[in-house]
Amino acid sequence: MNDSYRHKGMRRRLVDQLREKGIQDETILQAIGNIPRHFFLDRVFEETAYEDRAFPIGQNQTISQPYTVAYQTALLNIKKRDSVLEIGTGSGYQACVLAEIGARVFTVERNEHLHFFAKGMFEKLDYPRIRAYLRDGYKGLAEFAPFDKILVTAAAPYVPDALLAQLKSGGSLIIPVGKEQQIMTRITNVEGKGFVREELDIFRFVPFLKGIQKK
Ligand code: SAH
């Protein structure tokens, strides 16, 4: 697969749509404009890859909708060199968006097949600094904690204590919480005040499951 002028044109239209839907952060829009989303998908989706929707990536999982990626990224309020832990690497697309806007990215995935697929994408698209681990995200990534920001990209039945414990003071966790549908939740570790919770919009994610799934 190549990245042609036609793909770039489709990408520009996607960025315009995201702007119309309320995404304002130009660095995030630029990242989405730069990353060839069709590379993360099967060839059969080459013509539709830049529609603002989720697509299957195998293993019963999906690449998040671009609007959701932009929305979650905006909530993180990334400053250059922030350390960010992503739970649910999936295709690797969201991790590339985070790297593109200057975050130091750590990402964990429970599914071995997807973990290796995403690692291949980081190499192919030249993001050598994204660190990817095959782990159960309920436990976070203790050896690199604490993080400035933590992002969960799967539907969480509850907020795992381990993730709160791995947040720096002043840092925040973005996590969709709920069963059939989820409330996007931002929990900020406020100095002297503890964890402050904000509940935002409704989304639908694939489930946050326990344990590792080997090939
Ligand atoms: N961020 C991804 C979208 C991921 S979909 C992207 O940009 O493509 C959610 C992912 O979370 C799936 O790949 C799923 O396997 C993974 N997941 C679910 N439970 C998990 C857990 N306990 N630990 C790590 N990853 C998990």
Short mmCIF file of C-alpha atoms and ligand atoms in Angstrom, two decimals:
data_model
loop_
_atom_site.label_atom_id
_atom_site.label_comp_id
_atom_site.label_asym_id
_atom_site.label_seq_id
_atom_site.Cartn_x
_atom_site.Cartn_y
_atom_site.Cartn_z
CA MET A 1 0.00 0.00 0.00
CA ASN A 2 1.19 3.53 -0.70
CA ASP A 3 0.21 6.97 0.57
CA SER A 4 -0.91 8.85 -2.52
CA TYR A 5 -2.22 12.36 -3.19
CA ARG A 6 -5.67 10.80 -3.23
CA HIS A 7 -5.22 9.43 0.30
CA LYS A 8 -3.90 12.80 1.43
CA GLY A 9 -6.98 14.46 -0.08
CA MET A 10 -9.28 12.07 1.80
CA ARG A 11 -7.34 12.86 4.96
CA ARG A 12 -7.82 16.60 4.49
CA ARG A 13 -11.56 16.06 4.16
CA LEU A 14 -11.57 13.98 7.36
CA VAL A 15 -9.74 16.80 9.17
CA ASP A 16 -12.35 19.30 7.91
CA GLN A 17 -15.14 17.06 9.21
CA LEU A 18 -13.49 16.78 12.63
CA ARG A 19 -13.17 20.56 12.75
CA GLU A 20 -16.90 20.85 11.97
CA LYS A 21 -17.66 18.37 14.75
CA GLY A 22 -15.91 20.66 17.24
CA ILE A 23 -12.28 19.53 17.38
CA GLN A 24 -10.29 22.76 17.61
CA ASP A 25 -6.77 21.77 18.58
CA GLU A 26 -4.69 22.33 15.44
CA THR A 27 -1.79 20.11 16.56
CA ILE A 28 -4.20 17.17 16.93
CA LEU A 29 -5.82 17.93 13.56
CA GLN A 30 -2.38 18.14 12.00
CA ALA A 31 -1.40 14.77 13.46
CA ILE A 32 -4.53 13.17 12.02
CA GLY A 33 -3.75 14.91 8.72
CA ASN A 34 -0.25 13.40 8.73
CA ILE A 35 -0.88 9.78 9.71
CA PRO A 36 -1.91 7.34 6.95
CA ARG A 37 -4.86 5.67 8.71
CA HIS A 38 -5.41 3.33 5.76
CA PHE A 39 -2.08 1.62 6.59
CA PHE A 40 -3.62 0.38 9.86
CA LEU A 41 -6.55 -1.28 8.10
CA ASP A 42 -7.10 -4.22 5.80
CA ARG A 43 -6.94 -3.41 2.07
CA VAL A 44 -10.70 -3.83 1.74
CA PHE A 45 -11.12 -0.62 3.76
CA GLU A 46 -8.68 1.42 1.65
CA GLU A 47 -11.46 3.51 0.11
CA THR A 48 -13.36 4.03 3.37
CA ALA A 49 -10.42 4.39 5.78
CA TYR A 50 -10.95 8.16 6.07
CA GLU A 51 -14.62 8.01 6.97
CA ASP A 52 -15.19 9.12 10.54
CA ARG A 53 -16.03 5.69 11.90
CA ALA A 54 -14.53 2.69 13.68
CA PHE A 55 -13.38 -0.33 11.62
CA PRO A 56 -12.64 -3.96 12.52
CA ILE A 57 -8.93 -4.77 12.99
CA GLY A 58 -9.39 -8.51 13.65
CA GLN A 59 -9.42 -10.32 17.02
CA ASN A 60 -12.93 -8.88 17.53
CA GLN A 61 -11.43 -5.43 18.07
CA THR A 62 -11.73 -2.07 16.34
CA ILE A 63 -9.63 0.97 15.51
CA SER A 64 -11.36 3.88 17.27
CA GLN A 65 -13.36 6.43 15.30
CA PRO A 66 -11.16 9.44 14.40
CA TYR A 67 -13.53 11.76 16.29
CA THR A 68 -13.07 9.62 19.42
CA VAL A 69 -9.28 9.63 18.99
CA ALA A 70 -9.29 13.43 18.62
CA TYR A 71 -11.72 13.89 21.53
CA GLN A 72 -9.73 11.73 23.95
CA THR A 73 -6.44 13.28 22.82
CA ALA A 74 -7.83 16.78 23.38
CA LEU A 75 -8.94 15.84 26.91
CA LEU A 76 -5.40 14.73 27.72
CA ASN A 77 -4.15 18.28 27.09
CA ILE A 78 -0.69 17.00 26.13
CA LYS A 79 2.34 19.17 26.73
CA LYS A 80 5.52 18.33 24.79
CA ARG A 81 7.41 15.45 26.44
CA ASP A 82 4.51 14.46 28.72
CA SER A 83 4.76 10.76 29.51
CA VAL A 84 1.52 9.11 28.45
CA LEU A 85 0.35 5.58 29.15
CA GLU A 86 -2.23 4.25 26.69
CA ILE A 87 -4.23 1.16 27.67
CA GLY A 88 -5.43 -0.74 24.58
CA THR A 89 -2.86 -0.33 21.78
CA GLY A 90 -5.18 -2.02 19.26
CA SER A 91 -4.01 -1.02 15.76
CA GLY A 92 -1.47 1.46 17.17
CA TYR A 93 -3.15 4.46 15.51
CA GLN A 94 -3.93 6.40 18.70
CA ALA A 95 -0.37 5.85 19.96
CA CYS A 96 0.98 7.36 16.72
CA VAL A 97 -1.28 10.42 17.17
CA LEU A 98 0.12 10.87 20.70
CA ALA A 99 3.71 10.50 19.48
CA GLU A 100 3.06 12.91 16.61
CA ILE A 101 1.99 15.66 19.06
CA GLY A 102 5.15 15.23 21.12
CA ALA A 103 4.19 12.83 23.93
CA ARG A 104 6.52 10.14 25.24
CA VAL A 105 4.25 7.17 24.63
CA PHE A 106 3.95 3.89 26.53
CA THR A 107 1.18 1.63 25.29
CA VAL A 108 -0.08 -1.73 26.55
CA GLU A 109 -2.22 -4.35 24.82
CA ARG A 110 -3.57 -7.66 26.16
CA ASN A 111 -3.92 -9.38 22.77
CA GLU A 112 -0.63 -10.80 21.51
CA HIS A 113 -1.58 -10.65 17.83
CA LEU A 114 -2.54 -6.97 17.99
CA HIS A 115 0.50 -6.14 20.11
CA PHE A 116 2.83 -7.45 17.39
CA PHE A 117 0.79 -5.88 14.61
CA ALA A 118 1.05 -2.45 16.28
CA LYS A 119 4.77 -2.86 16.92
CA GLY A 120 5.21 -3.50 13.20
CA MET A 121 3.28 -0.31 12.44
CA PHE A 122 5.48 1.77 14.76
CA GLU A 123 8.52 0.48 12.88
CA LYS A 124 7.03 0.94 9.44
CA LEU A 125 5.83 4.50 10.13
CA ASP A 126 9.05 5.35 11.95
CA TYR A 127 7.93 5.95 15.53
CA PRO A 128 10.88 4.16 17.19
CA ARG A 129 10.26 5.86 20.51
CA ILE A 130 6.78 4.43 21.15
CA ARG A 131 7.24 1.71 23.78
CA ALA A 132 4.72 -1.13 23.43
CA TYR A 133 4.13 -3.93 25.95
CA LEU A 134 2.02 -7.08 26.02
CA ARG A 135 0.35 -6.59 29.40
CA ASP A 136 -2.94 -6.60 31.26
CA GLY A 137 -3.82 -2.90 31.31
CA TYR A 138 -5.76 -3.28 34.58
CA LYS A 139 -2.31 -3.29 36.21
CA GLY A 140 -0.94 -0.30 34.30
CA LEU A 141 2.82 -0.29 33.72
CA ALA A 142 4.30 0.03 37.20
CA GLU A 143 7.99 0.02 36.19
CA PHE A 144 7.60 3.27 34.21
CA ALA A 145 5.12 5.00 36.54
CA PRO A 146 4.18 7.65 37.43
CA PHE A 147 2.77 9.10 34.17
CA ASP A 148 1.66 12.64 33.37
CA LYS A 149 -1.39 11.25 31.59
CA ILE A 150 -3.14 7.89 31.25
CA LEU A 151 -5.60 7.08 28.47
CA VAL A 152 -7.88 4.03 28.43
CA THR A 153 -9.29 3.16 24.98
CA ALA A 154 -11.58 0.28 26.07
CA ALA A 155 -14.88 0.30 28.00
CA ALA A 156 -14.05 0.02 31.70
CA PRO A 157 -16.61 -1.44 34.15
CA TYR A 158 -14.87 0.58 36.90
CA VAL A 159 -11.76 2.73 37.41
CA PRO A 160 -8.82 0.47 38.34
CA ASP A 161 -6.97 1.68 41.47
CA ALA A 162 -3.64 0.66 39.89
CA LEU A 163 -4.12 3.31 37.19
CA LEU A 164 -4.89 6.06 39.71
CA ALA A 165 -1.81 5.03 41.69
CA GLN A 166 0.36 5.47 38.56
CA LEU A 167 -0.71 9.08 37.94
CA LYS A 168 1.62 11.98 38.75
CA SER A 169 0.38 14.77 40.95
CA GLY A 170 -1.33 17.18 38.53
CA GLY A 171 -1.83 14.37 36.02
CA SER A 172 -5.08 13.03 34.63
CA LEU A 173 -6.67 9.75 33.60
CA ILE A 174 -9.16 9.66 30.70
CA ILE A 175 -11.34 6.56 30.87
CA PRO A 176 -14.70 5.59 29.34
CA VAL A 177 -16.71 4.00 32.19
CA GLY A 178 -19.83 1.88 31.77
CA LYS A 179 -21.32 -1.30 30.29
CA GLU A 180 -23.42 -0.93 27.10
CA GLN A 181 -22.38 2.68 26.73
CA GLN A 182 -19.72 4.61 28.53
CA ILE A 183 -19.39 8.03 30.10
CA MET A 184 -16.08 9.59 29.17
CA THR A 185 -14.54 10.35 32.53
CA ARG A 186 -11.56 12.54 33.40
CA ILE A 187 -9.97 12.02 36.80
CA THR A 188 -7.34 14.57 37.79
CA ASN A 189 -4.88 14.08 40.63
CA VAL A 190 -5.08 17.57 42.16
CA GLU A 191 -2.32 18.52 44.59
CA GLY A 192 -3.72 18.70 48.13
CA LYS A 193 -7.25 17.81 47.01
CA GLY A 194 -7.00 14.24 45.77
CA PHE A 195 -8.77 12.82 42.72
CA VAL A 196 -11.27 15.14 41.05
CA ARG A 197 -13.74 13.42 38.72
CA GLU A 198 -15.50 14.97 35.70
CA GLU A 199 -18.11 13.09 33.65
CA LEU A 200 -18.37 14.16 30.01
CA ASP A 201 -19.98 12.71 26.84
CA ILE A 202 -21.30 9.24 26.00
CA PHE A 203 -19.31 6.84 23.79
CA ARG A 204 -19.20 3.15 22.86
CA PHE A 205 -15.97 1.18 23.15
CA VAL A 206 -15.04 -2.51 22.98
CA PRO A 207 -14.70 -4.03 26.47
CA PHE A 208 -11.71 -3.69 28.82
CA LEU A 209 -10.98 -7.39 29.50
CA LYS A 210 -8.81 -9.02 32.14
CA GLY A 211 -5.65 -11.04 31.51
CA ILE A 212 -3.43 -11.59 28.48
CA GLN A 213 -4.66 -13.31 25.31
CA LYS A 214 -1.90 -15.37 23.63
CA LYS A 215 -2.03 -16.20 19.88
N1 SAH B 1 -6.38 2.58 20.72
C1 SAH B 1 -6.74 1.62 19.68
C2 SAH B 1 -8.19 1.18 19.76
C3 SAH B 1 -8.26 0.09 20.67
S1 SAH B 1 -9.71 -0.90 20.83
C4 SAH B 1 -6.42 2.11 18.30
O1 SAH B 1 -5.98 3.27 18.15
O2 SAH B 1 -6.57 1.33 17.36
C5 SAH B 1 -9.37 -1.42 22.49
C6 SAH B 1 -8.16 -2.31 22.66
O3 SAH B 1 -8.04 -2.55 24.05
C7 SAH B 1 -8.27 -3.66 21.99
O4 SAH B 1 -7.18 -3.86 21.16
C8 SAH B 1 -8.27 -4.64 23.17
O5 SAH B 1 -7.61 -5.87 22.89
C9 SAH B 1 -7.52 -3.84 24.22
N2 SAH B 1 -7.74 -4.26 25.61
C10 SAH B 1 -8.88 -4.70 26.19
N3 SAH B 1 -8.66 -5.02 27.48
C11 SAH B 1 -7.33 -4.77 27.74
C12 SAH B 1 -6.48 -4.93 28.87
N4 SAH B 1 -6.91 -5.42 30.05
N5 SAH B 1 -5.19 -4.57 28.76
C13 SAH B 1 -4.69 -4.08 27.58
N6 SAH B 1 -5.45 -3.93 26.47
C14 SAH B 1 -6.74 -4.28 26.53
#
